[in-house]
PDB file of C-alpha atoms in Angstrom:
ATOM      1  CA  MET A  59     -26.545   5.627   8.526  1.00 34.00           C
ATOM      2  CA  ARG A  60     -25.844   2.897   5.973  1.00 36.00           C
ATOM      3  CA  LYS A  61     -26.733   3.719   2.404  1.00 42.00           C
ATOM      4  CA  ASN A  62     -28.508   1.150   0.255  1.00 38.00           C
ATOM      5  CA  ASN A  63     -26.827  -0.472  -2.749  1.00 40.00           C
ATOM      6  CA  GLN A  64     -28.733   1.723  -5.215  1.00 42.00           C
ATOM      7  CA  THR A  65     -27.267   4.870  -3.625  1.00 44.00           C
ATOM      8  CA  ILE A  66     -23.778   3.368  -3.707  1.00 47.00           C
ATOM      9  CA  ASP A  67     -24.177   2.366  -7.371  1.00 67.00           C
ATOM     10  CA  ASN A  68     -25.438   5.863  -8.205  1.00 89.00           C
ATOM     11  CA  SER A  69     -22.521   7.433  -6.321  1.00 93.00           C
ATOM     12  CA  GLU A  70     -20.039   5.264  -8.198  1.00 93.00           C
ATOM     13  CA  LEU A  71     -21.610   6.186 -11.550  1.00 96.00           C
ATOM     14  CA  LEU A  72     -21.494   9.846 -10.541  1.00 98.00           C
ATOM     15  CA  ILE A  73     -17.818   9.524  -9.534  1.00 98.00           C
ATOM     16  CA  ASP A  74     -16.968   7.819 -12.841  1.00 97.00           C
ATOM     17  CA  THR A  75     -18.661  10.623 -14.784  1.00 98.00           C
ATOM     18  CA  ILE A  76     -16.923  13.319 -12.732  1.00 98.00           C
ATOM     19  CA  VAL A  77     -13.468  11.724 -13.015  1.00 98.00           C
ATOM     20  CA  SER A  78     -13.795  11.148 -16.767  1.00 97.00           C
ATOM     21  CA  SER A  79     -14.882  14.792 -17.170  1.00 98.00           C
ATOM     22  CA  ILE A  80     -11.840  15.972 -15.213  1.00 98.00           C
ATOM     23  CA  GLU A  81      -9.527  13.752 -17.247  1.00 97.00           C
ATOM     24  CA  GLU A  82     -11.023  14.930 -20.532  1.00 97.00           C
ATOM     25  CA  LYS A  83     -10.359  18.567 -19.610  1.00 97.00           C
ATOM     26  CA  LYS A  84      -6.831  17.730 -18.389  1.00 96.00           C
ATOM     27  CA  GLY A  85      -7.428  18.264 -14.676  1.00 97.00           C
ATOM     28  CA  THR A  86      -4.511  17.017 -12.599  1.00 96.00           C
ATOM     29  CA  ASN A  87      -3.789  15.267  -9.306  1.00 96.00           C
ATOM     30  CA  ILE A  88      -7.198  13.614  -9.012  1.00 97.00           C
ATOM     31  CA  SER A  89      -8.017  11.864  -5.754  1.00 97.00           C
ATOM     32  CA  ILE A  90     -11.161  10.161  -4.505  1.00 98.00           C
ATOM     33  CA  LEU A  91     -11.844  10.083  -0.775  1.00 98.00           C
ATOM     34  CA  ASP A  92     -14.270   7.399   0.403  1.00 98.00           C
ATOM     35  CA  LEU A  93     -15.823   8.873   3.554  1.00 98.00           C
ATOM     36  CA  ARG A  94     -18.466   6.199   4.142  1.00 96.00           C
ATOM     37  CA  SER A  95     -16.647   4.583   7.065  1.00 96.00           C
ATOM     38  CA  ILE A  96     -16.292   7.901   8.917  1.00 96.00           C
ATOM     39  CA  GLU A  97     -19.142   8.775  11.252  1.00 94.00           C
ATOM     40  CA  GLY A  98     -20.979  12.077  10.725  1.00 92.00           C
ATOM     41  CA  THR A  99     -19.543  13.129   7.369  1.00 94.00           C
ATOM     42  CA  VAL A 100     -21.322  15.549   5.063  1.00 92.00           C
ATOM     43  CA  SER A 101     -20.992  13.282   2.041  1.00 96.00           C
ATOM     44  CA  GLU A 102     -20.064   9.741   0.994  1.00 96.00           C
ATOM     45  CA  TYR A 103     -17.203  10.792  -1.286  1.00 98.00           C
ATOM     46  CA  PHE A 104     -14.978  13.718  -2.202  1.00 98.00           C
ATOM     47  CA  VAL A 105     -13.443  13.994  -5.647  1.00 99.00           C
ATOM     48  CA  ILE A 106     -10.509  16.417  -5.579  1.00 98.00           C
ATOM     49  CA  CYS A 107      -8.498  17.773  -8.495  1.00 98.00           C
ATOM     50  CA  GLU A 108      -6.481  20.756  -9.681  1.00 97.00           C
ATOM     51  CA  GLY A 109      -6.642  23.199 -12.526  1.00 97.00           C
ATOM     52  CA  ASN A 110      -3.579  25.170 -13.583  1.00 96.00           C
ATOM     53  CA  SER A 111      -5.271  28.577 -14.003  1.00 97.00           C
ATOM     54  CA  LYS A 112      -8.569  30.335 -13.339  1.00 97.00           C
ATOM     55  CA  PRO A 113      -9.782  29.705 -16.919  1.00 97.00           C
ATOM     56  CA  HIS A 114      -8.801  26.031 -16.572  1.00 98.00           C
ATOM     57  CA  ILE A 115     -10.648  25.715 -13.240  1.00 98.00           C
ATOM     58  CA  SER A 116     -13.668  27.386 -14.843  1.00 98.00           C
ATOM     59  CA  ALA A 117     -13.540  24.952 -17.779  1.00 98.00           C
ATOM     60  CA  LEU A 118     -13.320  21.967 -15.407  1.00 98.00           C
ATOM     61  CA  ASN A 119     -16.269  23.290 -13.387  1.00 98.00           C
ATOM     62  CA  ASP A 120     -18.413  23.902 -16.462  1.00 98.00           C
ATOM     63  CA  PHE A 121     -17.563  20.565 -18.085  1.00 98.00           C
ATOM     64  CA  ILE A 122     -18.330  18.554 -14.950  1.00 99.00           C
ATOM     65  CA  LEU A 123     -21.690  20.331 -14.563  1.00 98.00           C
ATOM     66  CA  GLU A 124     -22.548  19.799 -18.254  1.00 98.00           C
ATOM     67  CA  ASN A 125     -21.508  16.135 -18.371  1.00 98.00           C
ATOM     68  CA  VAL A 126     -23.238  15.110 -15.155  1.00 98.00           C
ATOM     69  CA  ARG A 127     -26.421  16.857 -16.228  1.00 97.00           C
ATOM     70  CA  ALA A 128     -26.331  15.436 -19.777  1.00 97.00           C
ATOM     71  CA  LYS A 129     -25.371  11.864 -18.873  1.00 96.00           C
ATOM     72  CA  LEU A 130     -27.046  11.373 -15.497  1.00 96.00           C
ATOM     73  CA  LYS A 131     -29.750  14.067 -15.449  1.00 95.00           C
ATOM     74  CA  VAL A 132     -28.427  15.311 -12.097  1.00 95.00           C
ATOM     75  CA  LYS A 133     -28.038  18.909 -10.963  1.00 95.00           C
ATOM     76  CA  PRO A 134     -25.863  19.917  -8.012  1.00 97.00           C
ATOM     77  CA  PHE A 135     -27.465  20.608  -4.664  1.00 95.00           C
ATOM     78  CA  HIS A 136     -25.070  23.524  -4.079  1.00 97.00           C
ATOM     79  CA  LYS A 137     -22.091  25.287  -5.734  1.00 97.00           C
ATOM     80  CA  GLU A 138     -19.444  27.629  -4.322  1.00 97.00           C
ATOM     81  CA  GLY A 139     -16.342  29.458  -5.498  1.00 95.00           C
ATOM     82  CA  GLN A 140     -17.357  30.174  -9.087  1.00 92.00           C
ATOM     83  CA  GLN A 141     -16.465  33.848  -8.621  1.00 94.00           C
ATOM     84  CA  ASN A 142     -12.821  33.529  -7.580  1.00 94.00           C
ATOM     85  CA  MET A 143     -11.936  30.189  -9.251  1.00 95.00           C
ATOM     86  CA  GLU A 144      -9.316  29.264  -6.629  1.00 96.00           C
ATOM     87  CA  TRP A 145     -11.381  26.595  -4.874  1.00 97.00           C
ATOM     88  CA  VAL A 146     -14.617  25.519  -6.517  1.00 98.00           C
ATOM     89  CA  LEU A 147     -17.017  23.181  -4.737  1.00 98.00           C
ATOM     90  CA  ILE A 148     -19.797  21.282  -6.498  1.00 98.00           C
ATOM     91  CA  ASP A 149     -22.103  19.464  -4.059  1.00 98.00           C
ATOM     92  CA  TYR A 150     -24.035  16.515  -5.480  1.00 97.00           C
ATOM     93  CA  SER A 151     -24.986  15.425  -1.928  1.00 94.00           C
ATOM     94  CA  SER A 152     -23.440  11.930  -2.001  1.00 96.00           C
ATOM     95  CA  VAL A 153     -20.380  13.232  -3.892  1.00 98.00           C
ATOM     96  CA  ILE A 154     -18.707  16.610  -3.390  1.00 98.00           C
ATOM     97  CA  VAL A 155     -16.256  17.826  -6.029  1.00 99.00           C
ATOM     98  CA  HIS A 156     -13.379  20.132  -5.039  1.00 99.00           C
ATOM     99  CA  ILE A 157     -11.457  21.869  -7.835  1.00 99.00           C
ATOM    100  CA  PHE A 158      -8.411  23.741  -6.563  1.00 98.00           C
ATOM    101  CA  ASN A 159      -5.519  25.764  -7.842  1.00 97.00           C
ATOM    102  CA  ASN A 160      -2.209  24.319  -6.597  1.00 95.00           C
ATOM    103  CA  GLU A 161      -1.698  26.917  -3.857  1.00 96.00           C
ATOM    104  CA  SER A 162      -5.161  26.440  -2.336  1.00 97.00           C
ATOM    105  CA  ARG A 163      -4.906  22.654  -2.605  1.00 97.00           C
ATOM    106  CA  ASN A 164      -1.673  22.645  -0.646  1.00 96.00           C
ATOM    107  CA  PHE A 165      -3.009  25.110   1.937  1.00 97.00           C
ATOM    108  CA  TYR A 166      -6.249  23.234   2.700  1.00 97.00           C
ATOM    109  CA  ASN A 167      -4.791  19.733   2.115  1.00 96.00           C
ATOM    110  CA  LEU A 168      -8.111  17.897   2.366  1.00 97.00           C
ATOM    111  CA  GLU A 169      -6.394  14.537   1.985  1.00 96.00           C
ATOM    112  CA  LYS A 170      -4.506  15.196   5.233  1.00 96.00           C
ATOM    113  CA  LEU A 171      -7.579  16.622   6.965  1.00 95.00           C
ATOM    114  CA  TRP A 172      -9.591  13.519   6.013  1.00 96.00           C
ATOM    115  CA  GLU A 173      -6.712  11.045   6.359  1.00 94.00           C
ATOM    116  CA  ASP A 174      -9.031   8.458   7.954  1.00 96.00           C
ATOM    117  CA  ALA A 175     -10.804   8.131   4.608  1.00 97.00           C
ATOM    118  CA  LYS A 176      -9.834   5.532   2.047  1.00 97.00           C
ATOM    119  CA  ILE A 177      -7.973   7.633  -0.533  1.00 96.00           C
ATOM    120  CA  THR A 178      -7.528   6.608  -4.153  1.00 96.00           C
ATOM    121  CA  PHE A 179      -5.151   8.622  -6.319  1.00 94.00           C
ATOM    122  CA  ILE A 180      -5.689   8.532 -10.072  1.00 92.00           C
ATOM    123  CA  GLU A 181      -2.071   7.955 -11.063  1.00 83.00           C
ATOM    124  CA  SER A 182      -2.577   8.915 -14.719  1.00 78.00           C
ATOM    125  CA  SER A 183      -3.544  12.427 -13.563  1.00 74.00           C
ATOM    126  CA  LYS A 184      -0.544  12.921 -11.292  1.00 77.00           C
ATOM    127  CA  GLN A 185       1.486  15.951 -12.248  1.00 73.00           C
ATOM    128  CA  GLU A 186       4.901  16.513 -10.780  1.00 58.00           C
ATOM    129  CA  VAL A 187       4.583  19.891  -9.106  1.00 51.00           C
ATOM    130  CA  PRO A 188       7.000  21.283  -6.512  1.00 45.00           C
ATOM    131  CA  ASN A 189       5.552  21.386  -2.986  1.00 50.00           C
ATOM    132  CA  LEU A 190       2.597  19.153  -3.800  1.00 50.00           C
ATOM    133  CA  ASN A 191       2.209  17.560  -0.394  1.00 53.00           C
ATOM    134  CA  VAL A 192      -1.012  15.617  -0.991  1.00 52.00           C
ATOM    135  CA  TYR A 193       1.017  12.637  -2.222  1.00 49.00           C
ATOM    136  CA  GLU A 194       3.281  12.469   0.850  1.00 49.00           C
TER     137      GLU A 194
END
């Protein structure tokens, strides 16, 4: 199903707000997966990033939720992982945010799983971490 231009514009504004929130709270290794050309996907985009500790992941989660609600008046459709803070998912329907710790990010490797997507890496957020295979 093709989305109309208004949905795409709203998704892009949502992505910009999410990415700027991640950058402001020093989230690392940000990538954006454009899933629109893949048939049967659950969302149009994934935004993926890392936090370096459970408190950092919690801060990223909270700040994204606060900023998106304050700036765009949008609440998530669904949230998961707020208890263990190893992989947090925030579902805004057209955009799904994944906040990982490094170990979980490498294990699940969503960029590899969704390698047919157009992937954009935010170079300014890239952190040199041993065994980070999402940039290979």
